[in-house]
GROMACS .gro file of C-alpha atoms in nm:
model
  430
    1UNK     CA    1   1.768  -1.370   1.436
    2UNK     CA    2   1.568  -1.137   1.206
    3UNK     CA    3   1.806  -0.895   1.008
    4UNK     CA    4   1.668  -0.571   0.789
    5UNK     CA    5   1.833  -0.517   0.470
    6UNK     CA    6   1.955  -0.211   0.309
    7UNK     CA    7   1.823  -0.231  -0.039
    8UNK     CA    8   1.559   0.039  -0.092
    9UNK     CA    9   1.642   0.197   0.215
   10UNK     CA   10   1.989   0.259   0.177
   11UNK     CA   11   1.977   0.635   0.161
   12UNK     CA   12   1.773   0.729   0.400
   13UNK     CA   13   1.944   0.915   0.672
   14UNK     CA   14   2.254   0.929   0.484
   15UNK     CA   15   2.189   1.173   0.219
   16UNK     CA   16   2.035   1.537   0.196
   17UNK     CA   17   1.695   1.465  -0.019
   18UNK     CA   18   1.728   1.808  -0.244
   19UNK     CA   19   2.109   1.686  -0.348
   20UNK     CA   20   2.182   1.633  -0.639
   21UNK     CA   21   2.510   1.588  -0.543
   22UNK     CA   22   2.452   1.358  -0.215
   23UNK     CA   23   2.232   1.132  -0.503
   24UNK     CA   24   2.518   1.109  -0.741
   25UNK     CA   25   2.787   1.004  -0.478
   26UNK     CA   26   2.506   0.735  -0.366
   27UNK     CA   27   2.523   0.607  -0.739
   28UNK     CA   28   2.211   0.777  -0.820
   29UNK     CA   29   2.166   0.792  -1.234
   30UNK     CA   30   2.383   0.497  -1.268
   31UNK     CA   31   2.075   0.259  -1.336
   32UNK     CA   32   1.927   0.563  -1.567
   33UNK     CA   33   2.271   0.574  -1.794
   34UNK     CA   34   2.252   0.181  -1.852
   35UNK     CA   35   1.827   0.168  -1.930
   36UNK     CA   36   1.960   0.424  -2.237
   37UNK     CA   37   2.174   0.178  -2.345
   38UNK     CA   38   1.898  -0.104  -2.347
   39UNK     CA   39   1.608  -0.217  -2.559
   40UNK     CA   40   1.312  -0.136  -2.363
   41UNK     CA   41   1.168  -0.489  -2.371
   42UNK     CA   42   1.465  -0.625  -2.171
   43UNK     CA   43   1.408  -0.380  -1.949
   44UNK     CA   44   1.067  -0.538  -1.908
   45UNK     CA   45   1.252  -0.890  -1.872
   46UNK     CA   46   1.507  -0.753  -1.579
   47UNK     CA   47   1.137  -0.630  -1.374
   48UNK     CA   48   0.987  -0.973  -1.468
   49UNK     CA   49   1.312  -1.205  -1.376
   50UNK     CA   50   1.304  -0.956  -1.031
   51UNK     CA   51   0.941  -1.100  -0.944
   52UNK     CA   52   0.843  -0.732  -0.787
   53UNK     CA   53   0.462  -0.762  -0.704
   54UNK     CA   54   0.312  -0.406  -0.668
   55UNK     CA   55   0.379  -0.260  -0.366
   56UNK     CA   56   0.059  -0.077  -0.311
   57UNK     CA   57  -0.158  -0.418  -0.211
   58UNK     CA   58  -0.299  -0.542  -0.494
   59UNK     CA   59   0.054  -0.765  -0.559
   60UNK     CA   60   0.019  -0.775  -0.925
   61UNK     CA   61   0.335  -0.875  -1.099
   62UNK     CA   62   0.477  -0.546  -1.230
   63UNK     CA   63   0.661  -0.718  -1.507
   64UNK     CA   64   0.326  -0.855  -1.650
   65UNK     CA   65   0.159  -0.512  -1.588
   66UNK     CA   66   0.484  -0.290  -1.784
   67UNK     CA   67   0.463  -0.601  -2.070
   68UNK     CA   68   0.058  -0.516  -2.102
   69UNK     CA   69   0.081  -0.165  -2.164
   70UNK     CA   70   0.376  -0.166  -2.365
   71UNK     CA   71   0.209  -0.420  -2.631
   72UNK     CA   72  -0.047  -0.151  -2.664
   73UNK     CA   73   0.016   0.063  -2.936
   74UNK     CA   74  -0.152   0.350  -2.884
   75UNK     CA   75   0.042   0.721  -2.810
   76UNK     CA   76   0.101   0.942  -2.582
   77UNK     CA   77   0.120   0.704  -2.282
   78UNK     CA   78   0.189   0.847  -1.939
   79UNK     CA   79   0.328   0.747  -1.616
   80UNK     CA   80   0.186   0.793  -1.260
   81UNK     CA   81   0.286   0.735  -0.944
   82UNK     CA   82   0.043   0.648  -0.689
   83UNK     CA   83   0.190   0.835  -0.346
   84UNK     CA   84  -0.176   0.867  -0.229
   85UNK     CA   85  -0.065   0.702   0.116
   86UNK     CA   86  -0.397   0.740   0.258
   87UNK     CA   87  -0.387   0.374   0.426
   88UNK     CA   88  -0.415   0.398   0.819
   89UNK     CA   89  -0.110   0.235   1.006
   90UNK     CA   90   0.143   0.218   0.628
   91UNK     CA   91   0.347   0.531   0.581
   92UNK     CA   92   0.674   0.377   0.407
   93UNK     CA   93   0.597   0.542   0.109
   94UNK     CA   94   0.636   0.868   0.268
   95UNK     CA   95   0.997   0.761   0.401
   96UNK     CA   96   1.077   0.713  -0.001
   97UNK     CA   97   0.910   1.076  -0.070
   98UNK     CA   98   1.079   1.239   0.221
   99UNK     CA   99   1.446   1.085   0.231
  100UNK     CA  100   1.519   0.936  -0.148
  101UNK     CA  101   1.319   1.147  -0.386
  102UNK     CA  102   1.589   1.101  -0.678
  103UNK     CA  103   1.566   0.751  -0.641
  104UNK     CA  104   1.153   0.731  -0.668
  105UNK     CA  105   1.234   1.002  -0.933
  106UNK     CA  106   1.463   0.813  -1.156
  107UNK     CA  107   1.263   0.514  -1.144
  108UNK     CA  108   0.957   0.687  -1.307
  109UNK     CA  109   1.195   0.823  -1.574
  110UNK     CA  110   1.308   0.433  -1.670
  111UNK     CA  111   0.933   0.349  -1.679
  112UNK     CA  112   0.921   0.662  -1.922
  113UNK     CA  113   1.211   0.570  -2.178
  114UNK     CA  114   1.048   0.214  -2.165
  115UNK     CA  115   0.718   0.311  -2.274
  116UNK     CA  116   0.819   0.610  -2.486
  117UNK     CA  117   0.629   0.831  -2.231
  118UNK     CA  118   0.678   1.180  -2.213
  119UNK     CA  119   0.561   1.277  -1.927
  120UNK     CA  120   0.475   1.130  -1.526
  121UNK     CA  121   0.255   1.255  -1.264
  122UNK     CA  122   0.321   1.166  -0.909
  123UNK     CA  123  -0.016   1.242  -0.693
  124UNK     CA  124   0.076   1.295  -0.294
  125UNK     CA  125  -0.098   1.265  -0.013
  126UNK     CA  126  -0.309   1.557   0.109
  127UNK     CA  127  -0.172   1.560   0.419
  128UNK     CA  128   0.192   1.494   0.330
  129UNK     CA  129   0.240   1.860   0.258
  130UNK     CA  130   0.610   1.807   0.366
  131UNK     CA  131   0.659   1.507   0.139
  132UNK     CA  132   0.510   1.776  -0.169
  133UNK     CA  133   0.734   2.018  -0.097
  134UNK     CA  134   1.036   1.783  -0.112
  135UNK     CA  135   0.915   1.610  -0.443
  136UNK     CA  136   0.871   1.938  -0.609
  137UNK     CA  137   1.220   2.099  -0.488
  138UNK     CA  138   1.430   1.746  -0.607
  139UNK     CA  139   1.255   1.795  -0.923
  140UNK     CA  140   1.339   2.111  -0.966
  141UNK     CA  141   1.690   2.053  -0.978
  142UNK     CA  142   1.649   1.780  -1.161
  143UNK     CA  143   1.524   1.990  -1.427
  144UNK     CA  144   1.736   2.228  -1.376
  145UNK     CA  145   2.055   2.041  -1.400
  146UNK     CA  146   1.927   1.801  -1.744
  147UNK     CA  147   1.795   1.484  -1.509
  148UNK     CA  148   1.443   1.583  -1.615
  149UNK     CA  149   1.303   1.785  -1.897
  150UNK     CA  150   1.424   1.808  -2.241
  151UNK     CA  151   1.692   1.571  -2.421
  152UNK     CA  152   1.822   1.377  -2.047
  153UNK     CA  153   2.151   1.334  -1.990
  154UNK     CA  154   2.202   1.449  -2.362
  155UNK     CA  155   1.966   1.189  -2.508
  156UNK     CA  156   1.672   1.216  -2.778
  157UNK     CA  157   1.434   1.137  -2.439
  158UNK     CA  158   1.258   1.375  -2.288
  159UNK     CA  159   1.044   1.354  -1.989
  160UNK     CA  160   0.857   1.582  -1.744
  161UNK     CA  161   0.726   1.547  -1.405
  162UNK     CA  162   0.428   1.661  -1.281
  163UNK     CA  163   0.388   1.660  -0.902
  164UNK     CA  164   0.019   1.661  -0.796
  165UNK     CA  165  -0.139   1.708  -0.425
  166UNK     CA  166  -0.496   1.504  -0.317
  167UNK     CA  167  -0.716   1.615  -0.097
  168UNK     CA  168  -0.781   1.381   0.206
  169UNK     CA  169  -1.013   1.146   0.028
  170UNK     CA  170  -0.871   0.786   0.137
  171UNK     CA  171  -1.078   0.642  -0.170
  172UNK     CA  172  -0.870   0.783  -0.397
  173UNK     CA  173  -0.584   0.556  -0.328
  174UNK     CA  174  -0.753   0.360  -0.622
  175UNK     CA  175  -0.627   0.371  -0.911
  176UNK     CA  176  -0.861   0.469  -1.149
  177UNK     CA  177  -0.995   0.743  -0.877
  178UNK     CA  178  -0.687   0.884  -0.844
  179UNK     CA  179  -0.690   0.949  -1.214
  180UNK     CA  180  -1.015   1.092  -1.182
  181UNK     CA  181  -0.903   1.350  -0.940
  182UNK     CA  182  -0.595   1.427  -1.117
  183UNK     CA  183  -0.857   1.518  -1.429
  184UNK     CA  184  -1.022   1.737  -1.207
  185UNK     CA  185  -1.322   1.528  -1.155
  186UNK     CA  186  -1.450   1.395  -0.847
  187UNK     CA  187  -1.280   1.139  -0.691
  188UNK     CA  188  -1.526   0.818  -0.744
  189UNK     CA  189  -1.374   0.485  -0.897
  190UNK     CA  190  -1.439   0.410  -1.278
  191UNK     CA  191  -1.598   0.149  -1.422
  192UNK     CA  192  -1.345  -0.147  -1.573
  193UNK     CA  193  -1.318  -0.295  -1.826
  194UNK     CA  194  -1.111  -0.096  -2.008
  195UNK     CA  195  -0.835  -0.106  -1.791
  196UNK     CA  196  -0.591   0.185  -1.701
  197UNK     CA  197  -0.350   0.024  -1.962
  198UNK     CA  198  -0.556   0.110  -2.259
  199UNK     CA  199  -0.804   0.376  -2.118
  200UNK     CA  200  -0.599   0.555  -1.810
  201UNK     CA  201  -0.516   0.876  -1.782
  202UNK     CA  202  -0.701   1.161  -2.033
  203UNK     CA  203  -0.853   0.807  -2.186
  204UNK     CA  204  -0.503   0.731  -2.319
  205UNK     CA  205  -0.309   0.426  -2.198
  206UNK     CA  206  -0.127   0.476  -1.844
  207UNK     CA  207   0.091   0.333  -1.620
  208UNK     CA  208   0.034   0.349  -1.283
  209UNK     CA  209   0.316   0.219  -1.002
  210UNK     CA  210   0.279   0.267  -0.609
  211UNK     CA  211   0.601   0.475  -0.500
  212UNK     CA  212   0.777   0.151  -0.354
  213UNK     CA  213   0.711  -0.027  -0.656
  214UNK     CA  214   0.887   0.197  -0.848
  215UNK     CA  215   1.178   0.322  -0.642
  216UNK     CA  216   1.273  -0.054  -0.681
  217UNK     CA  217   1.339   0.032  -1.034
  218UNK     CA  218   1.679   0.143  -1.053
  219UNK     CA  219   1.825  -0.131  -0.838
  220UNK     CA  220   1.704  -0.423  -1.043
  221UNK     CA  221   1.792  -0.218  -1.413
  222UNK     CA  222   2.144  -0.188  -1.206
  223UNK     CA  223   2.224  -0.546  -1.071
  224UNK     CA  224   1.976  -0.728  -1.284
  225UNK     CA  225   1.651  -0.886  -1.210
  226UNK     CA  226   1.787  -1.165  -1.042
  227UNK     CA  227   1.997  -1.041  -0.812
  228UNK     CA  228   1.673  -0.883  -0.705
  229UNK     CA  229   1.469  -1.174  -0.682
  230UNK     CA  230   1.778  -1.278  -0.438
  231UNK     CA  231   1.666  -1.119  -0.185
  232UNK     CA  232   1.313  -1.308  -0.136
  233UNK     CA  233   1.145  -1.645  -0.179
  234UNK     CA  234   1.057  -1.845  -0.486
  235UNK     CA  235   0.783  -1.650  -0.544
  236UNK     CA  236   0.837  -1.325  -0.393
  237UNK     CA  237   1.110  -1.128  -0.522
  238UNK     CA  238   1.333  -0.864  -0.316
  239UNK     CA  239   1.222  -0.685  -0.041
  240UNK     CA  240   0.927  -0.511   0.129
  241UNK     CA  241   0.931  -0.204   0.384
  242UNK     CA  242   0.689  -0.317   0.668
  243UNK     CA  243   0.484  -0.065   0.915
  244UNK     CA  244   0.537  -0.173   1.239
  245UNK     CA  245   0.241   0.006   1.465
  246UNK     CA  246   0.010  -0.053   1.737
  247UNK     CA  247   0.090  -0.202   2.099
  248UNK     CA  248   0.441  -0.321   2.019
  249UNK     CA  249   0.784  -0.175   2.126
  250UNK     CA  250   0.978  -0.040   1.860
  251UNK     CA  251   0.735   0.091   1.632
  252UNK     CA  252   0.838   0.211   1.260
  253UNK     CA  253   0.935   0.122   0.936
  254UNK     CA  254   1.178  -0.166   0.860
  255UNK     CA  255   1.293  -0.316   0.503
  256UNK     CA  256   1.305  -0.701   0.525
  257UNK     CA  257   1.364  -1.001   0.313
  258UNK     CA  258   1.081  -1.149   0.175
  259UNK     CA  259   1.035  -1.505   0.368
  260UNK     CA  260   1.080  -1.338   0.713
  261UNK     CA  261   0.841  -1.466   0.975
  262UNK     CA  262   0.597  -1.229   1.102
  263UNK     CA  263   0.674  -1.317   1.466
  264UNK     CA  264   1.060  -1.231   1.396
  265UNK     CA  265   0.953  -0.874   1.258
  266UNK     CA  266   0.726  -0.826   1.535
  267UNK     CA  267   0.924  -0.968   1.845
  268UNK     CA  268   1.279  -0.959   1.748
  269UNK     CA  269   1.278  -0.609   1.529
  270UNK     CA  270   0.966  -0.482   1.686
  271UNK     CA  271   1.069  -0.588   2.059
  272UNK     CA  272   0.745  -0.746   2.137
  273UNK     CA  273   0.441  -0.612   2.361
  274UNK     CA  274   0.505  -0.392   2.599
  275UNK     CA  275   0.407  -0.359   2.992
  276UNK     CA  276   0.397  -0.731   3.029
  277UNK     CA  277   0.019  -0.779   2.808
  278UNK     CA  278  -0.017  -1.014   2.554
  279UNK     CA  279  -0.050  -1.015   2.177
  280UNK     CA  280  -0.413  -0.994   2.109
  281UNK     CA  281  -0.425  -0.979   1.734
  282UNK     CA  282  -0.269  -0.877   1.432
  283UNK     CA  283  -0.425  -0.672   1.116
  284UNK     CA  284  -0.222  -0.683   0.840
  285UNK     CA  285  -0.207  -0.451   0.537
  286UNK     CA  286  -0.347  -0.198   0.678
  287UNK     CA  287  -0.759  -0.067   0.790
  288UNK     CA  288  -0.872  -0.318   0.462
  289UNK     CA  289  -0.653  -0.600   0.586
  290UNK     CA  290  -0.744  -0.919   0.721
  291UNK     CA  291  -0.728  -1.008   1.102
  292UNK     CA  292  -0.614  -1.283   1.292
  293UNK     CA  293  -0.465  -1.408   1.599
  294UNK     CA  294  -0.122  -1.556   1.738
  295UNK     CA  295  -0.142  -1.863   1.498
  296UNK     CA  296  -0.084  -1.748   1.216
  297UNK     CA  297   0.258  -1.554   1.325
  298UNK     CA  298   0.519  -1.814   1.195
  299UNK     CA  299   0.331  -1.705   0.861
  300UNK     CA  300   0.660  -1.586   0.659
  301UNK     CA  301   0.617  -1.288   0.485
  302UNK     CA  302   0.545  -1.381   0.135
  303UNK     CA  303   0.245  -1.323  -0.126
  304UNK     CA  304   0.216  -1.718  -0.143
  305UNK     CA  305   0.270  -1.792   0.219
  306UNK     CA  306   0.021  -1.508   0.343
  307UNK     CA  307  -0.262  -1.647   0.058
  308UNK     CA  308  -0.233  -1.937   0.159
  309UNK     CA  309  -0.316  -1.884   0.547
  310UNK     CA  310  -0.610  -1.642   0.406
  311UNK     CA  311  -0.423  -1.323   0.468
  312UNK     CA  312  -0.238  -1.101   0.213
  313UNK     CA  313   0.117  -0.894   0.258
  314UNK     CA  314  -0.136  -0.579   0.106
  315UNK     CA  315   0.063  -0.257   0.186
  316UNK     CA  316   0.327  -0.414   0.418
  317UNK     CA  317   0.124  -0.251   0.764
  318UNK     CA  318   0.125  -0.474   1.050
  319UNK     CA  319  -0.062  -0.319   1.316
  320UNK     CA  320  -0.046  -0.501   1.676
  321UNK     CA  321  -0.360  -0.507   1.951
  322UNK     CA  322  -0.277  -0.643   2.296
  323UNK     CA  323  -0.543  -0.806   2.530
  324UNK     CA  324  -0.659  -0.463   2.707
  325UNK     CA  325  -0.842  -0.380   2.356
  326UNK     CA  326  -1.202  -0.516   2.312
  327UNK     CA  327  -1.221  -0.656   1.986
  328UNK     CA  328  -1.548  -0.535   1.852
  329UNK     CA  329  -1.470  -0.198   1.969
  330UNK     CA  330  -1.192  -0.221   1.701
  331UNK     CA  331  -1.387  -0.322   1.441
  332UNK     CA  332  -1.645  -0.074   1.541
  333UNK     CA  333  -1.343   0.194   1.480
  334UNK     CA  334  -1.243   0.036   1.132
  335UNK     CA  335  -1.619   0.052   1.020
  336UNK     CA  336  -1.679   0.400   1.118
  337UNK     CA  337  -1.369   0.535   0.930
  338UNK     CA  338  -1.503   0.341   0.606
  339UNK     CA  339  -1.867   0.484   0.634
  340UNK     CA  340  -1.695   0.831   0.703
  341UNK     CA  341  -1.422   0.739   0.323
  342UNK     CA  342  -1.708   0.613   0.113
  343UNK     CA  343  -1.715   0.804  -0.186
  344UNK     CA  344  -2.072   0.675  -0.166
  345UNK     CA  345  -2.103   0.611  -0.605
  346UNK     CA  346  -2.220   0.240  -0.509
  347UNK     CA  347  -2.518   0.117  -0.271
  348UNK     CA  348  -2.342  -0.174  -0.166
  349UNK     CA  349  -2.025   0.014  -0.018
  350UNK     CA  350  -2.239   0.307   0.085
  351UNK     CA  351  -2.525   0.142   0.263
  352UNK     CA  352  -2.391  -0.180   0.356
  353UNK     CA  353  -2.093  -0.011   0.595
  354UNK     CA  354  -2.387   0.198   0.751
  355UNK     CA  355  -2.575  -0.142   0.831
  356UNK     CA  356  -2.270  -0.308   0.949
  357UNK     CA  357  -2.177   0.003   1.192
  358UNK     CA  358  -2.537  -0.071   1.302
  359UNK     CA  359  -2.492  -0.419   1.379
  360UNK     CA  360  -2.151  -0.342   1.552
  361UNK     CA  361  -2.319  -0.078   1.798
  362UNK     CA  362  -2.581  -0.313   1.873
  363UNK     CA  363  -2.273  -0.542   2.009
  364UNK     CA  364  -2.087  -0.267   2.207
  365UNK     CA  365  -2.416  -0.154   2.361
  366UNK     CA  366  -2.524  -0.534   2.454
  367UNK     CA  367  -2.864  -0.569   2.267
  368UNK     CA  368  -2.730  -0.789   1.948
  369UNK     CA  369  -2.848  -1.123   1.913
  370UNK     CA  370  -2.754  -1.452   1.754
  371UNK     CA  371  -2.914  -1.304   1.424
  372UNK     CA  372  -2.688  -1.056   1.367
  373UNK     CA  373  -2.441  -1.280   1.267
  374UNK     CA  374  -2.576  -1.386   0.994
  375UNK     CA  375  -2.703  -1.036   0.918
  376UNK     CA  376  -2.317  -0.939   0.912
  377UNK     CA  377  -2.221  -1.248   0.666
  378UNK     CA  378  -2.457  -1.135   0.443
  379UNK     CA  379  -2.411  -0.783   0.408
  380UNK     CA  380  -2.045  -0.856   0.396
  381UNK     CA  381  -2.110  -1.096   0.153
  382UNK     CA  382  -2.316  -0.865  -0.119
  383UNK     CA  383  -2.031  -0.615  -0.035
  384UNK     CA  384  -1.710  -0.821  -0.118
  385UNK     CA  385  -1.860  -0.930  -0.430
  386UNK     CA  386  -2.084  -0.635  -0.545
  387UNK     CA  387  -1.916  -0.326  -0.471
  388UNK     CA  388  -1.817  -0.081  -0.722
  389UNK     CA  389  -1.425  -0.077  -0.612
  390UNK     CA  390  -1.187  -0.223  -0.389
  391UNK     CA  391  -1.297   0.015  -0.053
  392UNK     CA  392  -1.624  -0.202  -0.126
  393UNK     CA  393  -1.494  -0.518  -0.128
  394UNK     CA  394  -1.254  -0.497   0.114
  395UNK     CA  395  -1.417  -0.282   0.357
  396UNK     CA  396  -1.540  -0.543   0.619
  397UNK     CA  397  -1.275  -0.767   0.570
  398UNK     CA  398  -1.129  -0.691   0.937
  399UNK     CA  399  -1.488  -0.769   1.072
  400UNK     CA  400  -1.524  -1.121   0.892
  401UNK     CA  401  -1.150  -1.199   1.026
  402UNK     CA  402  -1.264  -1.079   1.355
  403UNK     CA  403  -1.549  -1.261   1.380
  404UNK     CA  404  -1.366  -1.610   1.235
  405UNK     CA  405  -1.088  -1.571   1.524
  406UNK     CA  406  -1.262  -1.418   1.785
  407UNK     CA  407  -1.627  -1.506   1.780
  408UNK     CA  408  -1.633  -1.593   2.145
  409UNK     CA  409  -1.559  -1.220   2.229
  410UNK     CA  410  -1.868  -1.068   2.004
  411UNK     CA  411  -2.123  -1.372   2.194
  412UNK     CA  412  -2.007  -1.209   2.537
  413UNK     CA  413  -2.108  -0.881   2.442
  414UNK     CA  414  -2.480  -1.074   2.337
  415UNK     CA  415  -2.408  -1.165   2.689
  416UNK     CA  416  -2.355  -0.825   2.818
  417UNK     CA  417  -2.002  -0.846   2.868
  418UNK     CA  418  -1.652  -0.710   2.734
  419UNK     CA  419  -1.357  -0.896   2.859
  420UNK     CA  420  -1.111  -0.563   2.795
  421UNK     CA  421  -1.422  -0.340   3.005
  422UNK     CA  422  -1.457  -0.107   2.694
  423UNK     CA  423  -1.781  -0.102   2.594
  424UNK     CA  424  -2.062   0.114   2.721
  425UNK     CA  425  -2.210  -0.138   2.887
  426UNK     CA  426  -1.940  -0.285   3.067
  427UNK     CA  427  -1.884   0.086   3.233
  428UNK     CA  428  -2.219   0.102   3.336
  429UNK     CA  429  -2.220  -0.196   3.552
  430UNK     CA  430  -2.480  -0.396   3.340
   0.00000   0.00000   0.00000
């Protein structure tokens, strides 16, 4: 039987976000006090020895990422958290921002003693104006009461947070675009080499952690790397909060073990499909995540496991689709929301998702032909591996996924028919 854990979560609920007091009692500042009495390289060894991947997708190894931009010895270096949650169907980072600010809060603070940083931006979500407001308030105290500012807790370290708002613009969930904006420029991806590490933020070497990523932080600098790694698989340290949406049950946000099976998250904790329909497909991490069918569900949960089967864990969304959805009117949905995000800097990502969208309505209105699947590979193609940034590349990857598990679908529409009776064509008798 599936169990969540109660490792990054553990707070939520159970104490009042703008507490100071509620954060303390919850051991809050505990991991803080010991990082002051350690070298900041085995600091870096504790995040290595706890395997944490970055939480935002990519699944980088944030030990190898801190141990980069520390060997670089150029100063000031800052620290930024990337809360720009603009990924449809994941919103666990907002359940960090909105029930365990300290916590996010004291994690960016260890990332600043270890890199002698002075200073930390966390850029929000647009439309998380709640989630703002908290961040700013905890802060607050925080810097009221000597957790942030000048001389911490009495030390020689200072460090100051900056909390920053976006706009809406999904594309700016990348990195080096979300620098951009927080500059003042327009948000459009930058061009890398250099990397963030040595040419980040005002061109000077940067740090930049998704909110889970570092609200993991103070547990492994408190129990030790480890005990972290514990908690997961060989290669997948810890834990990972997984977005449970779509045509399932009990839809929400649950913290599980690393190795848990994605049919145990979504039938046992998620309680299955409702009103008697069955599981149609899965899309995991999110609108940029791969598709697939009920196959690939005793998949565990795991950066190796998922690679292996051609998925990815990516931001921990699983997003369920029963049989009375028409699966190229889903795609069509996913394409249209990435020709509406394109920042439009690169042909490949703007044109190609117009052409795609093209292709797609020529299936929903029953006038595509054989042709147009190999119109799609290509585009997709010169997209994956030409695009600018990583909307580019991984903008059609629900389409290709689609089209590998569920070909026979997009041939009936050739044929004039949708199975699920979505499509245009379908409704008008044809």
């Amino acid at each position: 039987m599936a169990k969540t854990v109660k490792l990054l979560s553990e707070n939520f609920g159970k104490i009042r976000p703008d507490s100071l007091e509620d954060y303390l009692n919850a051991g809050g500042f505990e991991a803080l006090k010991k990082a002051f009495t350690m070298k900041p390289l085995d600091i870096i060894e504790e995040v290595k020895k706890s395997k944490l991947m970055g939480r935002g997708g990519a699944g980088y190894p944030t030990g190898s990422k801190w141990e980069q931009l520390y060997r670089i010895e150029k100063f000031p270096k800052y620290i930024v958290c990337n809360a720009d949650e603009g990924e449809p169907g994941t919103f666990k980072d907002k359940l960090i921002l909105n029930y365990d600010p300290m916590k996010l809060i004291e994690g960016m603070i260890i990332a600043g003693y270890v890199f002698n940083s002075n200073h930390g931006y966390i850029y929000i979500r647009g439309e998380y104006p709640d989630s703002q407001n908290i961040m700013q308030t905890a802060a607050d105290v925080l810097e009221k009461t000597g957790y942030l500012g000048e001389n911490i807790l009495g030390s020689d370290f200072s460090f100051h947070l900056h909390v920053r708002t976006g706009a809406g613009a999904y594309v700016c969930g990348e990195n080096s675009t979300l620098l951009n904006s927080l500059e003042g420029k327009a948000g459009r991806p930058r061009k890398k080499p250099p990397h963030l590490a040595e040419v980040g933020l005002f061109e000077l070497p940067t740090l930049v952690n998704n909110v889970e990523s570092l609200a993991n932080i103070p547990y492994i600098v408190l129990n030790g790397g480890d005990k972290y790694a514990s908690f997961g698989t060989e290669a997948s340290g810890g834990t990972k909060l997984v977005c449970l949406s779509g045509n399932v049950v009990n839809r929400g946000v649950y913290e599980v073990r690393f190795g848990t099976t994605l049919r145990e998250i979504i039938y046992e904790l998620g309680g299955g499909v409702p009103n008697g329909r069955k599981l149609k497909l899965v899309q995991i991490g999110g609108s940029s995540g791969p598709c697939f069918d009920e196959t690939l569900l005793d998949t565990p949960l795991c950066y190796d496991a998922t690679w292996k089967n051609g998925i990815t864990v990516g931001s921990g969304a699983l997003l369920v689709v029963d049989d009375s959805n028409c699966v190229v009117d889903f795609v069509k949905c996913i394409t249209e929301f990435f020709v509406h995000e394109s920042c439009g800097k690169c042909t490949l990502c703007r044109e190609g998702n117009k052409q795609l969208l093209k292709i797609i309505n020529k299936f929903t209105e029953g006038t595509a032909s054989e042709k147009d699947f190999d119109a799609i590979r290509r585009i997709s193609d010169a997209m994956t591996n030409g695009a600018f940034c990583g909307l580019g590349e991984t903008a059609s990857r629900a389409l290709t996924t689609c089209l590998e598990y569920f070909k026979d679908e997009f041939e009936e529409h050739i044929n004039g028919k949708c199975r699920a009776g979505v499509c245009s064509f379908e409704k008008g008798g044809e």
